[in-house]
Coordinates of C-alpha atoms in Angstrom, one line a residue:
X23 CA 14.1 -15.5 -16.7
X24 CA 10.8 -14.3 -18.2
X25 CA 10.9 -10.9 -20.7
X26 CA 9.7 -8.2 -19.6
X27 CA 7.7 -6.2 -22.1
X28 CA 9.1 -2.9 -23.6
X29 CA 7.1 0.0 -22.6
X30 CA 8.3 3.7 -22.1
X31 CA 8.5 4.8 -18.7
X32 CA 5.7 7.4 -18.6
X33 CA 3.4 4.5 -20.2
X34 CA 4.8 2.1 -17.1
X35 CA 4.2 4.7 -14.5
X36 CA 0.6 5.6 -16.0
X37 CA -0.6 2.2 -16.1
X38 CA 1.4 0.3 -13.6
X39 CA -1.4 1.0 -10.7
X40 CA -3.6 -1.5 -12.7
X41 CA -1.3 -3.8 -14.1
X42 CA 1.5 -4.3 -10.8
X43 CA -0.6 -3.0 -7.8
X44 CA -2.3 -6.4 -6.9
X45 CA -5.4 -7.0 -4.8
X46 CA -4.3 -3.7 -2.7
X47 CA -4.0 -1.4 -5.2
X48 CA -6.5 1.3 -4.5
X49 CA -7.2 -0.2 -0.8
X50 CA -5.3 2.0 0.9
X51 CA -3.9 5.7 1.3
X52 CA -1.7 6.4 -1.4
X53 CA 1.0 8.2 0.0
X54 CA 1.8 11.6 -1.3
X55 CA 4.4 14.4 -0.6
X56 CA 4.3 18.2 -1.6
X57 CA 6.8 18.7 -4.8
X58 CA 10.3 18.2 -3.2
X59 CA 11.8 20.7 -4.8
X60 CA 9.5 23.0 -2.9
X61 CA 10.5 21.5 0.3
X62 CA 14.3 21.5 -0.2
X63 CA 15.2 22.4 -3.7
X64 CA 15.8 21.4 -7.0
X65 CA 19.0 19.5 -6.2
X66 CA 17.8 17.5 -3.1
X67 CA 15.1 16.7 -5.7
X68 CA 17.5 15.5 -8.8
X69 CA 19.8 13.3 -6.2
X70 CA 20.0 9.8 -7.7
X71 CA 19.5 7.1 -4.8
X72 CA 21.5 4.0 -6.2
X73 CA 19.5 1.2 -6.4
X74 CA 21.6 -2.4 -5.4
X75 CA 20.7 -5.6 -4.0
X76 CA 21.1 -7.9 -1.3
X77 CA 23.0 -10.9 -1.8
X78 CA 21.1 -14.3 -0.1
X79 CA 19.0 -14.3 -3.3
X80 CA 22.0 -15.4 -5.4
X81 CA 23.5 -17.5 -2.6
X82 CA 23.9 -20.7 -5.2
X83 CA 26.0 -18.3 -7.6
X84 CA 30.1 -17.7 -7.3
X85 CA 31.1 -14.2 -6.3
X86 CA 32.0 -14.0 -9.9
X87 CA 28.7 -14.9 -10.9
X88 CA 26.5 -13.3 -9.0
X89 CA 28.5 -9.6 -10.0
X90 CA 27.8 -10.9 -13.4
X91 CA 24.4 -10.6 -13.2
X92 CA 23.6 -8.3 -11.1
X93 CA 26.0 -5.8 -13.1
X94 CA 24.2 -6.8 -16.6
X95 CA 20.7 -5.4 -14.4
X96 CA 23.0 -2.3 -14.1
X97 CA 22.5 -1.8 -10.6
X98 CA 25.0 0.3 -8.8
X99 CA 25.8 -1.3 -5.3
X100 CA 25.5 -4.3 -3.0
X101 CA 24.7 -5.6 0.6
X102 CA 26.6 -8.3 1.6
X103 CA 25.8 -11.0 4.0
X104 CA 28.8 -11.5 6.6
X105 CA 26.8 -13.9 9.1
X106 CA 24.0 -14.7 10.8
X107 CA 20.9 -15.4 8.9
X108 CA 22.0 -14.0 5.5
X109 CA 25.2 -16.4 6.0
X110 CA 28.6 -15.3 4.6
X111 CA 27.8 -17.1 1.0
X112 CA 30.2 -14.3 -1.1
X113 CA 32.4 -13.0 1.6
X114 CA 34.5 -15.3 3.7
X115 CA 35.4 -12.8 6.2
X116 CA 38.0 -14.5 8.3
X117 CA 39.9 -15.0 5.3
X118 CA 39.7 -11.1 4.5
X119 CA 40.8 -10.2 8.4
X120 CA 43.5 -12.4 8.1
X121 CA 45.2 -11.2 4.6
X122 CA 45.2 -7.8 3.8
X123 CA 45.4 -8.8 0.0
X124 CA 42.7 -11.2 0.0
X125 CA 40.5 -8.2 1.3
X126 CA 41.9 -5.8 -1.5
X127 CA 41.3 -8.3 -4.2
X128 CA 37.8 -9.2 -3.1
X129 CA 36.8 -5.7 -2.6
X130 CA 38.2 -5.4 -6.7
X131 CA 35.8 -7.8 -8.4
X132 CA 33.4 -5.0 -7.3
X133 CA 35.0 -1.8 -8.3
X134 CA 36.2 -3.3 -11.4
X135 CA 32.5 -3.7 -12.3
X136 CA 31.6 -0.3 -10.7
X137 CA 29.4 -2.1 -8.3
X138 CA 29.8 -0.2 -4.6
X139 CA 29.7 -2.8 -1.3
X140 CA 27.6 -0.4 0.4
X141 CA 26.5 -2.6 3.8
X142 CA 27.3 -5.7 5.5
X143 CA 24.9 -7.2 6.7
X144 CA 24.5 -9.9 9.9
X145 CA 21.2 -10.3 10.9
X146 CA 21.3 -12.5 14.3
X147 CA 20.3 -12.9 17.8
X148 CA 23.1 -11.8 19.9
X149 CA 21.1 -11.0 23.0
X150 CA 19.5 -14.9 22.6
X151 CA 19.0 -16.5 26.2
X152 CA 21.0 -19.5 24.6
X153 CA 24.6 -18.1 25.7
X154 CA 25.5 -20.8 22.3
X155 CA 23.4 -19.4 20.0
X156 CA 24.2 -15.2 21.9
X157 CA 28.2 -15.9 21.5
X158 CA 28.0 -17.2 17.9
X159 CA 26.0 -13.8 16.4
X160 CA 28.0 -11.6 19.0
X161 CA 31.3 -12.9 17.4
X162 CA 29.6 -12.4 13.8
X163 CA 29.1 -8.5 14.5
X164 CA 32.1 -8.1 15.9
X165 CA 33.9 -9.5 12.3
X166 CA 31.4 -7.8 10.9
X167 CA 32.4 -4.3 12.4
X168 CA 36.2 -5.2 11.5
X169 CA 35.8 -6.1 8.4
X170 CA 33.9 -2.5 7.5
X171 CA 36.5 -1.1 9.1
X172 CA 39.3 -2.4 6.7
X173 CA 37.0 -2.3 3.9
X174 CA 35.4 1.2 5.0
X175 CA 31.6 -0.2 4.0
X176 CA 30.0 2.9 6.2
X177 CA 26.7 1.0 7.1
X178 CA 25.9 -2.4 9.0
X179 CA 22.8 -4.2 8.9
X180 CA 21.1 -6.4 11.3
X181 CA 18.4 -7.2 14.2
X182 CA 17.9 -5.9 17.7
X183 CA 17.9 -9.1 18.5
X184 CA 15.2 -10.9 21.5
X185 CA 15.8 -12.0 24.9
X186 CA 14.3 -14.4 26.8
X187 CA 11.3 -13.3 29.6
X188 CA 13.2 -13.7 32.9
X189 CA 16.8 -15.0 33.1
X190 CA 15.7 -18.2 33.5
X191 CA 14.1 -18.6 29.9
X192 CA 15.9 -21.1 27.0
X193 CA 14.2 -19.4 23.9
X194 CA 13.2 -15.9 23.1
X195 CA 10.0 -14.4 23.9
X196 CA 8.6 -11.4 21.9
X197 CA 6.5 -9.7 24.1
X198 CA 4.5 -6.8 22.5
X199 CA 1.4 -5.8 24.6
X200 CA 2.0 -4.7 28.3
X201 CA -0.9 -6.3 29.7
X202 CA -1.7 -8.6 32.0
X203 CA 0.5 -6.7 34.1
X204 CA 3.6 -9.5 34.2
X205 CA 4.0 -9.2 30.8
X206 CA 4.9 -5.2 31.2
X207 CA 7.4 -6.4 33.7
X208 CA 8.6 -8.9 31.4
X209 CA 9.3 -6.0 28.8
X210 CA 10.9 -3.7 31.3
X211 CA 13.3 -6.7 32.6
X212 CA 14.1 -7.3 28.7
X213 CA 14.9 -3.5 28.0
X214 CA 16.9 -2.8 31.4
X215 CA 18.9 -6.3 32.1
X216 CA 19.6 -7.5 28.2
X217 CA 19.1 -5.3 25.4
X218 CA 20.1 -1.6 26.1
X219 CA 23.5 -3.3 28.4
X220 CA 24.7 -5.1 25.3
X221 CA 24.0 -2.8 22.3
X222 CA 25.9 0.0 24.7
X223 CA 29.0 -2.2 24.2
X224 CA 28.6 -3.2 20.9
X225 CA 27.7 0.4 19.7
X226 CA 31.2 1.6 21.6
X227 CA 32.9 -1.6 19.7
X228 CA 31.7 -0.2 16.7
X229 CA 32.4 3.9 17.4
X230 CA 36.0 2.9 18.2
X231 CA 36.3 0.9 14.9
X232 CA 35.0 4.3 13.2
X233 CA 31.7 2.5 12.0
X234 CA 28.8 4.9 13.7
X235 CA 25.8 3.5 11.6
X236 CA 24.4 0.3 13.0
X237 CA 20.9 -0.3 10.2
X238 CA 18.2 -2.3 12.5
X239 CA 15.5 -3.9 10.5
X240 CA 12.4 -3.6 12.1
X241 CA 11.3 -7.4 12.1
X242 CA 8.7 -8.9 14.1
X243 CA 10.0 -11.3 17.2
X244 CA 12.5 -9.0 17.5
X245 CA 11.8 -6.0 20.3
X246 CA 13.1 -3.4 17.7
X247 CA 9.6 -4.5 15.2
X248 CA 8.5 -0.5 14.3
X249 CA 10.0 3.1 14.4
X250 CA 9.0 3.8 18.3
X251 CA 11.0 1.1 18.8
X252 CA 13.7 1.9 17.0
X253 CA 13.7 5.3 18.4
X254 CA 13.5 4.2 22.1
X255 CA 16.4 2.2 21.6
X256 CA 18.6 4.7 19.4
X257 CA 17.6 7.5 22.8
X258 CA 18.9 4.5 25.0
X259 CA 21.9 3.9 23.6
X260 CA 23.3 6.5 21.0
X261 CA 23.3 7.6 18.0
X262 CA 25.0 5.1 16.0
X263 CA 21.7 3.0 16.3
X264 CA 19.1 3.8 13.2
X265 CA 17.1 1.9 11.1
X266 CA 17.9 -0.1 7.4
X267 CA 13.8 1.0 6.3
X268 CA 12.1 -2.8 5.3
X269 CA 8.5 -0.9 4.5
X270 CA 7.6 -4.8 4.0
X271 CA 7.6 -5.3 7.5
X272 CA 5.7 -2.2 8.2
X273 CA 2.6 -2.2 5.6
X274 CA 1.1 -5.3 7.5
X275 CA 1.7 -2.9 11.1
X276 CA -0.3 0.3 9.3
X277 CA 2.4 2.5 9.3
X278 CA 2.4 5.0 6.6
X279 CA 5.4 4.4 4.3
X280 CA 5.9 8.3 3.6
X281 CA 5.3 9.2 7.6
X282 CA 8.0 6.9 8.6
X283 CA 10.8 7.9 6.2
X284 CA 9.9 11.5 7.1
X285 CA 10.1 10.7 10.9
X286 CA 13.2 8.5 10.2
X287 CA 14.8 11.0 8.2
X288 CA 13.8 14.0 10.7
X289 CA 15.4 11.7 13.7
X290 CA 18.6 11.0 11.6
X291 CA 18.0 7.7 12.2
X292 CA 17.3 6.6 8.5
X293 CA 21.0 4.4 7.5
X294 CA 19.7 1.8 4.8
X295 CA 16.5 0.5 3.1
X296 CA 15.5 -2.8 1.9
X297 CA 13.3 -2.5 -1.4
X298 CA 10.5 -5.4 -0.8
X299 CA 7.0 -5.1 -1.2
X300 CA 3.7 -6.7 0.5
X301 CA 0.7 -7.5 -0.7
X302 CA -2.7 -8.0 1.3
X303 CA -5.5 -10.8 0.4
X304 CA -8.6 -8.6 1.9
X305 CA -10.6 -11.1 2.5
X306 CA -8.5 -13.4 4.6
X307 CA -7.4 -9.7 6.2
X308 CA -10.9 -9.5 6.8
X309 CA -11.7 -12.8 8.7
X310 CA -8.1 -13.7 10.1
X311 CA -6.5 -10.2 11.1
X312 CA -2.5 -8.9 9.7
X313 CA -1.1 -11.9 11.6
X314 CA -1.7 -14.6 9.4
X315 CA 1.8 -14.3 7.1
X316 CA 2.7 -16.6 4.2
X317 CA 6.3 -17.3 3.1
X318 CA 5.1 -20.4 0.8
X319 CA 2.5 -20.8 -2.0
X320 CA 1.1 -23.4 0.1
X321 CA 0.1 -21.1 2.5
X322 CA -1.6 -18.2 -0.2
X323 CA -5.3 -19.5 -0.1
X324 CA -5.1 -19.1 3.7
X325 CA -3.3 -16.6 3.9
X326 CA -4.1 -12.1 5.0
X327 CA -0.6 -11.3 3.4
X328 CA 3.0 -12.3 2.0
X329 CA 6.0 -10.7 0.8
X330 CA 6.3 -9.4 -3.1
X331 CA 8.6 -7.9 -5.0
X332 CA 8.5 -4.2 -5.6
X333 CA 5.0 -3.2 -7.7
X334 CA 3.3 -6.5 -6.9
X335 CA 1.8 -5.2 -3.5
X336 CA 1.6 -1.5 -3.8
X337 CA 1.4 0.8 -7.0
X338 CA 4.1 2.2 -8.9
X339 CA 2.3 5.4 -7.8
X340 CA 3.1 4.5 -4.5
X341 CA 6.7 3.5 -4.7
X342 CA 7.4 6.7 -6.5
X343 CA 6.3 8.4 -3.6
X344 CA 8.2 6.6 -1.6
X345 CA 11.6 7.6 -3.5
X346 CA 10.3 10.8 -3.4
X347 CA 10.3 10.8 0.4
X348 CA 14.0 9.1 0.3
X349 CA 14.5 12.1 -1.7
X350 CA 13.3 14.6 0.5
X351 CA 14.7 13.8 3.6
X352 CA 18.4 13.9 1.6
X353 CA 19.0 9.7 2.2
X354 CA 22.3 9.3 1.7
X355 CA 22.4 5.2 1.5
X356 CA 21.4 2.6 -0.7
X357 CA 18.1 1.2 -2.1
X358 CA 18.7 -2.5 -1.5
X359 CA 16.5 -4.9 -3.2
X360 CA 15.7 -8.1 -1.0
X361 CA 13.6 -10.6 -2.5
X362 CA 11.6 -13.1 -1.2
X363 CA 8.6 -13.5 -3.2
X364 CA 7.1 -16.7 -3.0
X365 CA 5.8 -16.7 -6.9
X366 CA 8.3 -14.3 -8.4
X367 CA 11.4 -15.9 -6.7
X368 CA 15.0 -15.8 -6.7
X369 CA 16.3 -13.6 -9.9
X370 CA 12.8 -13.5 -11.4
X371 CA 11.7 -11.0 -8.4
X372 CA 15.0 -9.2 -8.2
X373 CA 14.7 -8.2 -12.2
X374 CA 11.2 -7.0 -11.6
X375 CA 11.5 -5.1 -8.5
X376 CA 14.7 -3.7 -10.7
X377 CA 12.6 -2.3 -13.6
X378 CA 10.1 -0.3 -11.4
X379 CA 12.6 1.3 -9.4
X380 CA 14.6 2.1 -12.2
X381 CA 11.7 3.5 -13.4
X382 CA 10.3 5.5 -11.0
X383 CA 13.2 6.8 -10.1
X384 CA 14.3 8.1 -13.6
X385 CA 10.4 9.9 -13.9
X386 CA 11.5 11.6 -10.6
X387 CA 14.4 12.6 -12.0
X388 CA 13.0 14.1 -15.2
X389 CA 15.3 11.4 -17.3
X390 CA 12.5 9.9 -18.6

């Protein structure tokens, strides 16, 4: 794992806007927020967000492992992958619904390393027009929401999931502009017949297990992919539907990181974050548009943008304000690093997206 130069914090913060930005730093807005403890006082402003990580990125390390060395980064909680897309790596959950003691030991290896399982997360497709492919990730949130019951993890994390366009359809069809006119119909079919019927029932599932915080990532070819979204589906169905807050996914959209945690947070719709940065190559931006993503270093010489870890796509400047607006709108869940940087992978990424929000969040804090 590389070093990572010693440097005080005030030096980091002053200089990490040249050094960490990358070829967006300066391009855009920064985000900036009126003095917290202004807005809600001094003790909204000195609340200390744990920072944690999600768990895929150590998916060829033992449970043991992987709390090895993600306690030595002293980080302070987890999300755990219980199905899906993340897949159940660290957690084999019908082994912990079916012994009691299994569960209570598992749940041990954390506290005994003061490490707090603060989500499970199963990202799928329950709502898929393959009934296969719909009854495997409905079955995986419903384990999901019984296992945070017994384990009383408060938060769980996942997608809104994407039918097909008529009931006929195999695959799913992501459907984002409303016209020609068929394709409005197209959305409204998806919204009456398929997505607000099932999360009703699987919101109830979840209020009768006493888990009222179901985190959507908004995630492109999925028909929850920004905050109206999100919000128009949280109106439909109830208030146990919010967001988990992957800016990643919404830099390439334009959204304004600071806006959206303040309209998130005002909505009480804000349940969980993921910590994971994007970075913009302007001048493929400039001739190809946002929708031109990389996920390999193959891709980078054609690509407008990919995924970084935390500082390599946006300022330190900027992620402080971002904490700041976690701050201010009194979030009361978990920073969750998830990396998938193509050139800082794995660990590497993890460490590094570690260090600035350590960092920033200590200048915040006046610890500095």
């Amino acid at each position: 794992m590389a070093d990572i130069p010693s440097v005080s914090r005030r030096g980091f913060l002053g200089a990490a806007g040249a050094t960490m930005a990358g070829v967006m730093a300066g391009r855009g807005r920064l985000a900036t927020t009126p003095s917290s403890g202004a807005m809600l006082g001094e003790s909204h402003r000195k609340k200390k967000i744990p920072i944690g990580v999600f768990d895929p990125v150590y998916e060829k390390l033992s449970l043991d492992e992987m709390l090895d060395r993600v306690s030595a980064l002293g980080l302070e909680a987890m999300e755990i992958g219980t199905g899906g897309y993340p897949g159940t790596n660290h957690c084999p959950v019908a082994e912990l619904l079916a012994d009691p003691a299994k569960a209570k030991a598992w749940k041990k290896k954390f506290e005994d390393r003061n490490i707090r399982v603060a989500t499970f997360s199963c990202h799928g497709n329950p709502i898929h027009p393959d009934p296969k492919h719909a009854a495997k990730d409905v079955e995986s949130f419903r384990n999901t929401v019984l296992l945070a019951e017994r384990m009383e993890v408060p938060v769980i994390v996942g997608f809104s999931g994407c039918p097909g366009g008529s009931p006929s359809d195999t695959m799913p069809n992501w459907v984002t502009y409303r016209w020609p006119p068929e394709y409005r119909e197209m959305i409204d079919w998806q919204w009456k017949e398929r997505v607000v019927p099932y999360w009703k029932g699987a919101a109830k599932f979840a209020r009768e297990h006493g888990i009222k915080r179901l985190a959507f990532e908004m995630h492109p070819n999925f028909v929850v992919y920004n905050p109206k979204t999100l919000l128009q589906l949280r109106e439909a169905v109830g208030e146990e539907i919010g967001a988990n807050c992957d800016l990643s996914h919404l830099f390439w959209q334009g959204c304004d990181p600071v806006e959206v945690i303040h309209l998130l947070g005002k909505n009480g719709a804000l349940f969980h974050a993921h910590m994971k940065d994007t970075v913009f190559f302007p001048e493929n931006k400039d001739r190809f548009g946002v929708l031109n993503f990389a996920f390999t270093t193959e891709e980078l010489p054609q690509a407008s943008e990919t995924f970084r870890a935390v500082g390599y796509g946006h300022s330190a400047s900027q992620w402080k304000a971002i904490l700041q607006a976690y701050m201010d709108v009194d979030y009361d869940g978990i920073l969750s690093i998830e990396n998938e940087d193509p050139i800082l992978s794995g660990e590497v990424g993890v460490e590094r997206a570690a260090y600035v929000l350590k960092n920033v969040r200590a200048e915040l804090m006046g610890t500095t």
